[in-house]
XYZ file of C-alpha atoms in Angstrom:
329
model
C 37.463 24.550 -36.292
C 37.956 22.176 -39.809
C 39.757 20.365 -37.801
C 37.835 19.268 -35.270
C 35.033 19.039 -37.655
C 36.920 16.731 -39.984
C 38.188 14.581 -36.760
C 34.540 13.930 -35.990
C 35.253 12.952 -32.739
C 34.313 16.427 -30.677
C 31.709 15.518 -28.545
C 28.267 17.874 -28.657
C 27.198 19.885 -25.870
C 24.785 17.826 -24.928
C 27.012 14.939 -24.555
C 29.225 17.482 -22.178
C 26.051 17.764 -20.403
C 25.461 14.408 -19.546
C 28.858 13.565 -18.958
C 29.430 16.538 -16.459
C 25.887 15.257 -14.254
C 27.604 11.406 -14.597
C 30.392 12.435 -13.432
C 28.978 14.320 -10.442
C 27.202 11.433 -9.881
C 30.023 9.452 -9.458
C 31.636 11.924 -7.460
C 29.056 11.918 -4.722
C 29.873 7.964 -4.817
C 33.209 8.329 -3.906
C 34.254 7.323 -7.114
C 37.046 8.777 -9.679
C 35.623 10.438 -12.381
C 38.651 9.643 -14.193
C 38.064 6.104 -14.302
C 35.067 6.752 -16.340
C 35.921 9.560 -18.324
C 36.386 9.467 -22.575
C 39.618 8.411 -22.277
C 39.360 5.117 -20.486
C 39.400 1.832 -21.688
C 41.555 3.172 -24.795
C 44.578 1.971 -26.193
C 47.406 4.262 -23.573
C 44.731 5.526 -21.326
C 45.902 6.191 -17.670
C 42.921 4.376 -16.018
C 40.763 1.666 -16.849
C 37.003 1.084 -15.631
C 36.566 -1.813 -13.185
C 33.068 -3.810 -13.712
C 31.807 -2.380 -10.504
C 32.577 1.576 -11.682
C 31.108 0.703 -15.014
C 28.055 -1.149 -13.861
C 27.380 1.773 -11.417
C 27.572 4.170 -14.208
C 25.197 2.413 -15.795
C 22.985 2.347 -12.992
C 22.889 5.785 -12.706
C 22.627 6.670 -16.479
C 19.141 4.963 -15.725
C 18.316 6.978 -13.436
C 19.182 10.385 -14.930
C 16.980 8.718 -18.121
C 14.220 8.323 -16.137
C 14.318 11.647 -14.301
C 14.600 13.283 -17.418
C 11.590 11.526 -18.636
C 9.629 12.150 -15.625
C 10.458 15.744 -15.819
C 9.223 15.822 -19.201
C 6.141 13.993 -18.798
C 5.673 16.445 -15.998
C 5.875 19.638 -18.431
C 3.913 17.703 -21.310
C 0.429 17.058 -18.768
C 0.940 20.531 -17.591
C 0.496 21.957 -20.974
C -2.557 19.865 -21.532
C -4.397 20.725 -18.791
C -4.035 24.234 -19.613
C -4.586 23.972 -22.775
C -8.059 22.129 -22.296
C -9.002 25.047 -19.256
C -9.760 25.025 -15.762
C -12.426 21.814 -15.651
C -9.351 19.610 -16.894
C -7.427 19.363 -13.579
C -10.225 17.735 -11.661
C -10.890 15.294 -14.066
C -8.034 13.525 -13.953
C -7.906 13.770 -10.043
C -5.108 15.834 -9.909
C -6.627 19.215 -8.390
C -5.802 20.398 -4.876
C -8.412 19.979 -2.311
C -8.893 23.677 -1.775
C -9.554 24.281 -5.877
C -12.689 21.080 -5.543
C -13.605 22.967 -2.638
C -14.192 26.079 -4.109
C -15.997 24.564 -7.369
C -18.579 22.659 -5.453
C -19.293 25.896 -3.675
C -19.913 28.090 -6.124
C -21.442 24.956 -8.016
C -23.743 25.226 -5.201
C -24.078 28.722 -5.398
C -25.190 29.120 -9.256
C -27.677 25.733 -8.622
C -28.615 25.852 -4.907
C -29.604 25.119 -2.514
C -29.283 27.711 -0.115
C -29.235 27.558 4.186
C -29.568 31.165 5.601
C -28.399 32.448 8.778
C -30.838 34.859 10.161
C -28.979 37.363 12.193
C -32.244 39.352 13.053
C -32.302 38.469 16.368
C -29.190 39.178 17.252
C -29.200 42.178 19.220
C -30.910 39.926 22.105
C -27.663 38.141 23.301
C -24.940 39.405 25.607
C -21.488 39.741 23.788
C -20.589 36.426 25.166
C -23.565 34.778 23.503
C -22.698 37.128 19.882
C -18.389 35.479 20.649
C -20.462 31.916 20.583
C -22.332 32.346 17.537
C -19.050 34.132 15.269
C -17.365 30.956 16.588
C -20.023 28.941 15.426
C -20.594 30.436 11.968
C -16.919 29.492 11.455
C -17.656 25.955 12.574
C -20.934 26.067 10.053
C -18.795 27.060 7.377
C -15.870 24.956 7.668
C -18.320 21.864 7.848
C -20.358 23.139 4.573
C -17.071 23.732 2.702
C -15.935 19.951 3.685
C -19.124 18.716 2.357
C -19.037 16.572 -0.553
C -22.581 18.578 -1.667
C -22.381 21.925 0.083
C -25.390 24.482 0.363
C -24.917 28.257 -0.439
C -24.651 30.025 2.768
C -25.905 33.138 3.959
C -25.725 35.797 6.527
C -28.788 38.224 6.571
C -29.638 41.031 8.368
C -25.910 41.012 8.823
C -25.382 44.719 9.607
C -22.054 46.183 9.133
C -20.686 47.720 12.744
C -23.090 45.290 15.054
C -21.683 43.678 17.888
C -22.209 39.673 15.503
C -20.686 41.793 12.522
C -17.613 42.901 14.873
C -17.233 39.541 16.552
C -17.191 37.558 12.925
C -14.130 39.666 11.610
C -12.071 39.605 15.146
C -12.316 36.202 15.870
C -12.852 34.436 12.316
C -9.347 34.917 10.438
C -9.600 35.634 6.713
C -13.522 35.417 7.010
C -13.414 38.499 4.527
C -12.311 35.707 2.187
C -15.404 33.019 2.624
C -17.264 31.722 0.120
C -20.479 33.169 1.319
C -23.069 35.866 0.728
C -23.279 38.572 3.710
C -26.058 41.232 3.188
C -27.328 43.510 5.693
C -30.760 42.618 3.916
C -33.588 40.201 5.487
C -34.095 36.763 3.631
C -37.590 38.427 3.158
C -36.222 41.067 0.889
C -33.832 38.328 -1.048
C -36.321 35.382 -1.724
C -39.278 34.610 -2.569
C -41.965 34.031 0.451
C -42.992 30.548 -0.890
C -39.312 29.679 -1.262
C -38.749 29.995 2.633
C -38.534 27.274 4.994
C -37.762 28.289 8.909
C -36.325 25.310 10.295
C -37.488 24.789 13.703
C -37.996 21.920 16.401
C -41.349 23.354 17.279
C -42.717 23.393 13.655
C -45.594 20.993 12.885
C -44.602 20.180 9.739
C -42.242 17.892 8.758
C -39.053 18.138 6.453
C -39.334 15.776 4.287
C -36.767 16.206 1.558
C -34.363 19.225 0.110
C -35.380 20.697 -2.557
C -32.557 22.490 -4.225
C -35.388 25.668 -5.268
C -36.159 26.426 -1.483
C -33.935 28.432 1.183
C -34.003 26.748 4.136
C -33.349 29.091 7.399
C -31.419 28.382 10.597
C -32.230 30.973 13.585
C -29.060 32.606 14.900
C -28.995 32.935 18.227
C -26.830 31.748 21.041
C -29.390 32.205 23.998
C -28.596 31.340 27.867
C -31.974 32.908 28.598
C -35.530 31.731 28.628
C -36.719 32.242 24.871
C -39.323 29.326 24.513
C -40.279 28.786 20.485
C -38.459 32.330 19.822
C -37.724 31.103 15.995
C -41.153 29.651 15.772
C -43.239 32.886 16.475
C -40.764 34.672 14.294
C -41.876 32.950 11.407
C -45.062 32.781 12.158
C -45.559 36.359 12.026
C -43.410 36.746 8.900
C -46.106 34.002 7.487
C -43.193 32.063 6.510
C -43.336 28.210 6.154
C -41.581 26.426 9.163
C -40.525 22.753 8.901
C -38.587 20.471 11.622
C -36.600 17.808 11.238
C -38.336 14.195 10.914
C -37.181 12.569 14.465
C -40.565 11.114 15.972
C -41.090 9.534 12.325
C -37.480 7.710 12.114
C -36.402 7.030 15.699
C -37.801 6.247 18.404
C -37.299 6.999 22.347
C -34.580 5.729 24.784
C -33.774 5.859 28.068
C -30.563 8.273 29.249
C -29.296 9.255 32.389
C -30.502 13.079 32.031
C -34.076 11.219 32.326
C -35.257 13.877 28.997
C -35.735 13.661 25.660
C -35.032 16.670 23.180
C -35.665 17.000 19.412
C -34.034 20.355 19.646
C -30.556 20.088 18.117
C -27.718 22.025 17.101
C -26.533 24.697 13.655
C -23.450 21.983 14.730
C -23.105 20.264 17.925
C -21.609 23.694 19.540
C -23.679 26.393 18.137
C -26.648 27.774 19.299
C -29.497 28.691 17.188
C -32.744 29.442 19.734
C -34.031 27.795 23.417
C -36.752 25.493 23.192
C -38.606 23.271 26.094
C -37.717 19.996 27.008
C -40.269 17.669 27.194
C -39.039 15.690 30.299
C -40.796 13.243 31.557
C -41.509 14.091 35.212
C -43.407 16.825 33.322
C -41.244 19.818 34.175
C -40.363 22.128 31.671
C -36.660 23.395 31.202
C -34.512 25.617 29.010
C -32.076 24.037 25.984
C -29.892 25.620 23.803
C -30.161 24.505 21.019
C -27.128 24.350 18.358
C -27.722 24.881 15.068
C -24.639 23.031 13.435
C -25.820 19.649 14.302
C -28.904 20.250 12.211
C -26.322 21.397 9.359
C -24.757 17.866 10.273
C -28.479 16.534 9.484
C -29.320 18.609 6.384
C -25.847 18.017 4.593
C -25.495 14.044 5.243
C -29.226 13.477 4.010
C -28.704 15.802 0.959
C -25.280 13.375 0.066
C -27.119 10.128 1.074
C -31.030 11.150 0.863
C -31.335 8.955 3.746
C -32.782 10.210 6.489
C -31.950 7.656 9.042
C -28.139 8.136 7.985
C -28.522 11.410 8.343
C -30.386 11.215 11.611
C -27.537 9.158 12.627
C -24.941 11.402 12.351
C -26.646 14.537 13.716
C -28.535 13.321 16.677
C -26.256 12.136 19.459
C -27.911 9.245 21.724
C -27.974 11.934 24.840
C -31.085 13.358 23.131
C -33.037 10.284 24.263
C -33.740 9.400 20.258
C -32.389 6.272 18.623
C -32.914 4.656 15.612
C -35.228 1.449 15.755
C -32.562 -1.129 15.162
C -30.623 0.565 18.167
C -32.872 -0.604 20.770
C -32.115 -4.210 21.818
């Protein structure tokens, strides 16, 4: 071992390292690691580097440099951003979707506001109409979870072992796992009264913002029967404030090929919430059901944008009859 110390000419184990991943390099390049090794190019050596092996060495020294670099680069940000906690991540951009997901929702959760589901009418639809709605609460919940400012959702009167309780868990996979109050409780028991706004198209009140201290409710039920103004007499005898969305103020009417006009819209283009008239113009009175994740559609672009007519846009399809004014030519 004096030896080789006083020779000064062993080579450390790094420099092994390097030279063992060169070589390799070199191998997968069809080239002779010999001609590179630490004895060419020396006075009696057996092989001599060409220009061409010794300019590709070089080229790939570079690159093993700048992995290395990367790599460590790589290890020095992750130390940082756990070392300055969980908020550090989505500063800098770097967060996975899923992670800003679940921050704006419980974001939303701790500062409102909230959109309720109320499941107390339940019970009044066939098990085809309960399959809808679980299908639909998915729907209502994958859009709210996309949003860019979400609501806190809510299931009440949710009652464990009911046919909409049942249907949620067989058809919604991981719904166990949703970022989402469920209480067998009524909204009535949860909030206070002046804090409740029943959304409904037969409301005479206007909505005419979101306030992030009210809970706003959506009726949920998928009806295929005659139910005319079901949500509406349900708040009115809870004597809870109703409000409807503000279509007569911001568009106007149209004329479709269904020859009707309806302000009644969707939870989201498929879901049902309640069944309303039609106010068609021949005068005759029909059923609708109405789906309660187009008004979601409504509610969460005007919340973003606190534009109404953008949000009105988005929600309310031109087969309702309703456009906006600078739609009509």
């Amino acid at each position: 071992m004096a030896g080789c110390g006083a020779c000064g000419g062993c080579p450390s184990a790094e420099s092994e390292e390097e030279a063992a991943v060169a070589c390799e390099a070199l191998r997968l390049l069809r080239i002779e690691p010999l001609a590179v090794g630490p004895g060419a190019g020396r006075a009696g050596g057996t092989a001599r580097c060409s220009r061409n092996v010794l300019r590709k060495r070089r080229r790939w020294e570079r690159v093993l440099a700048a992995k290395r670099r990367k790599r460590r680069q790589e290890r020095e940000r992750s130390r940082a951003r756990r070392a300055e906690g969980p908020g550090a991540a989505s500063r800098d951009g770097r967060r996975a979707p899923a992670a800003l997901a679940k921050e704006r929702l419980l974001e939303a959760r701790a500062s409102g506001p909230r959109l309720c589901v109320d499941l107390g009418v339940a019970d009044r639809m066939t098990q085809k109409e309960t399959s809808r709605l679980a299908s639909q609460i998915r729907r209502l919940y994958g859009a709210n979870r996309r949003a860019k400012k979400p609501f806190w959702l809510c299931l009440t009167e949710f009652v464990v072992g009911s046919l909409i309780y049942e249907e949620c868990f067989r058809m919604n996979d991981g719904f166990s796992n949703y970022l989402m109050d469920t209480t067998q409780e009524s909204y009535l028991d949860l909030f206070p009264l002046d804090a409740i706004v029943y959304l409904t198209p037969d409301s005479e009140n206007v909505l005419e913002d979101i306030d992030r201290n009210k809970v706003y409710v959506l009726g949920g039920l998928v009806d295929e029967s005659i139910h005319k103004k079901l949500t509406l007499q349900r708040a009115q005898e809870q004597s809870v404030q109703t409000a409807r969305l503000p279509i007569r103020e911001y568009m106007v009417k149209t004329v479709n090929t269904k020859n009707y006009r309806s302000e009644t819209l969707a939870i989201n283009q498929a879901s049902g919430v309640c069944i309303t008239e039609l106010a068609i113009d021949t005068g005759i009175t029909a059923w609708y059901i109405s789906l309660f994740l187009t008004v979601f559609d409504v509610l969460s672009t005007y919340y973003d944008t606190r534009s109404w007519p953008a949000a009105l846009k988005a929600g309310v399809s031109s087969g309702k009859g309703y456009v906006l004014p600078d739609a009509v030519k």
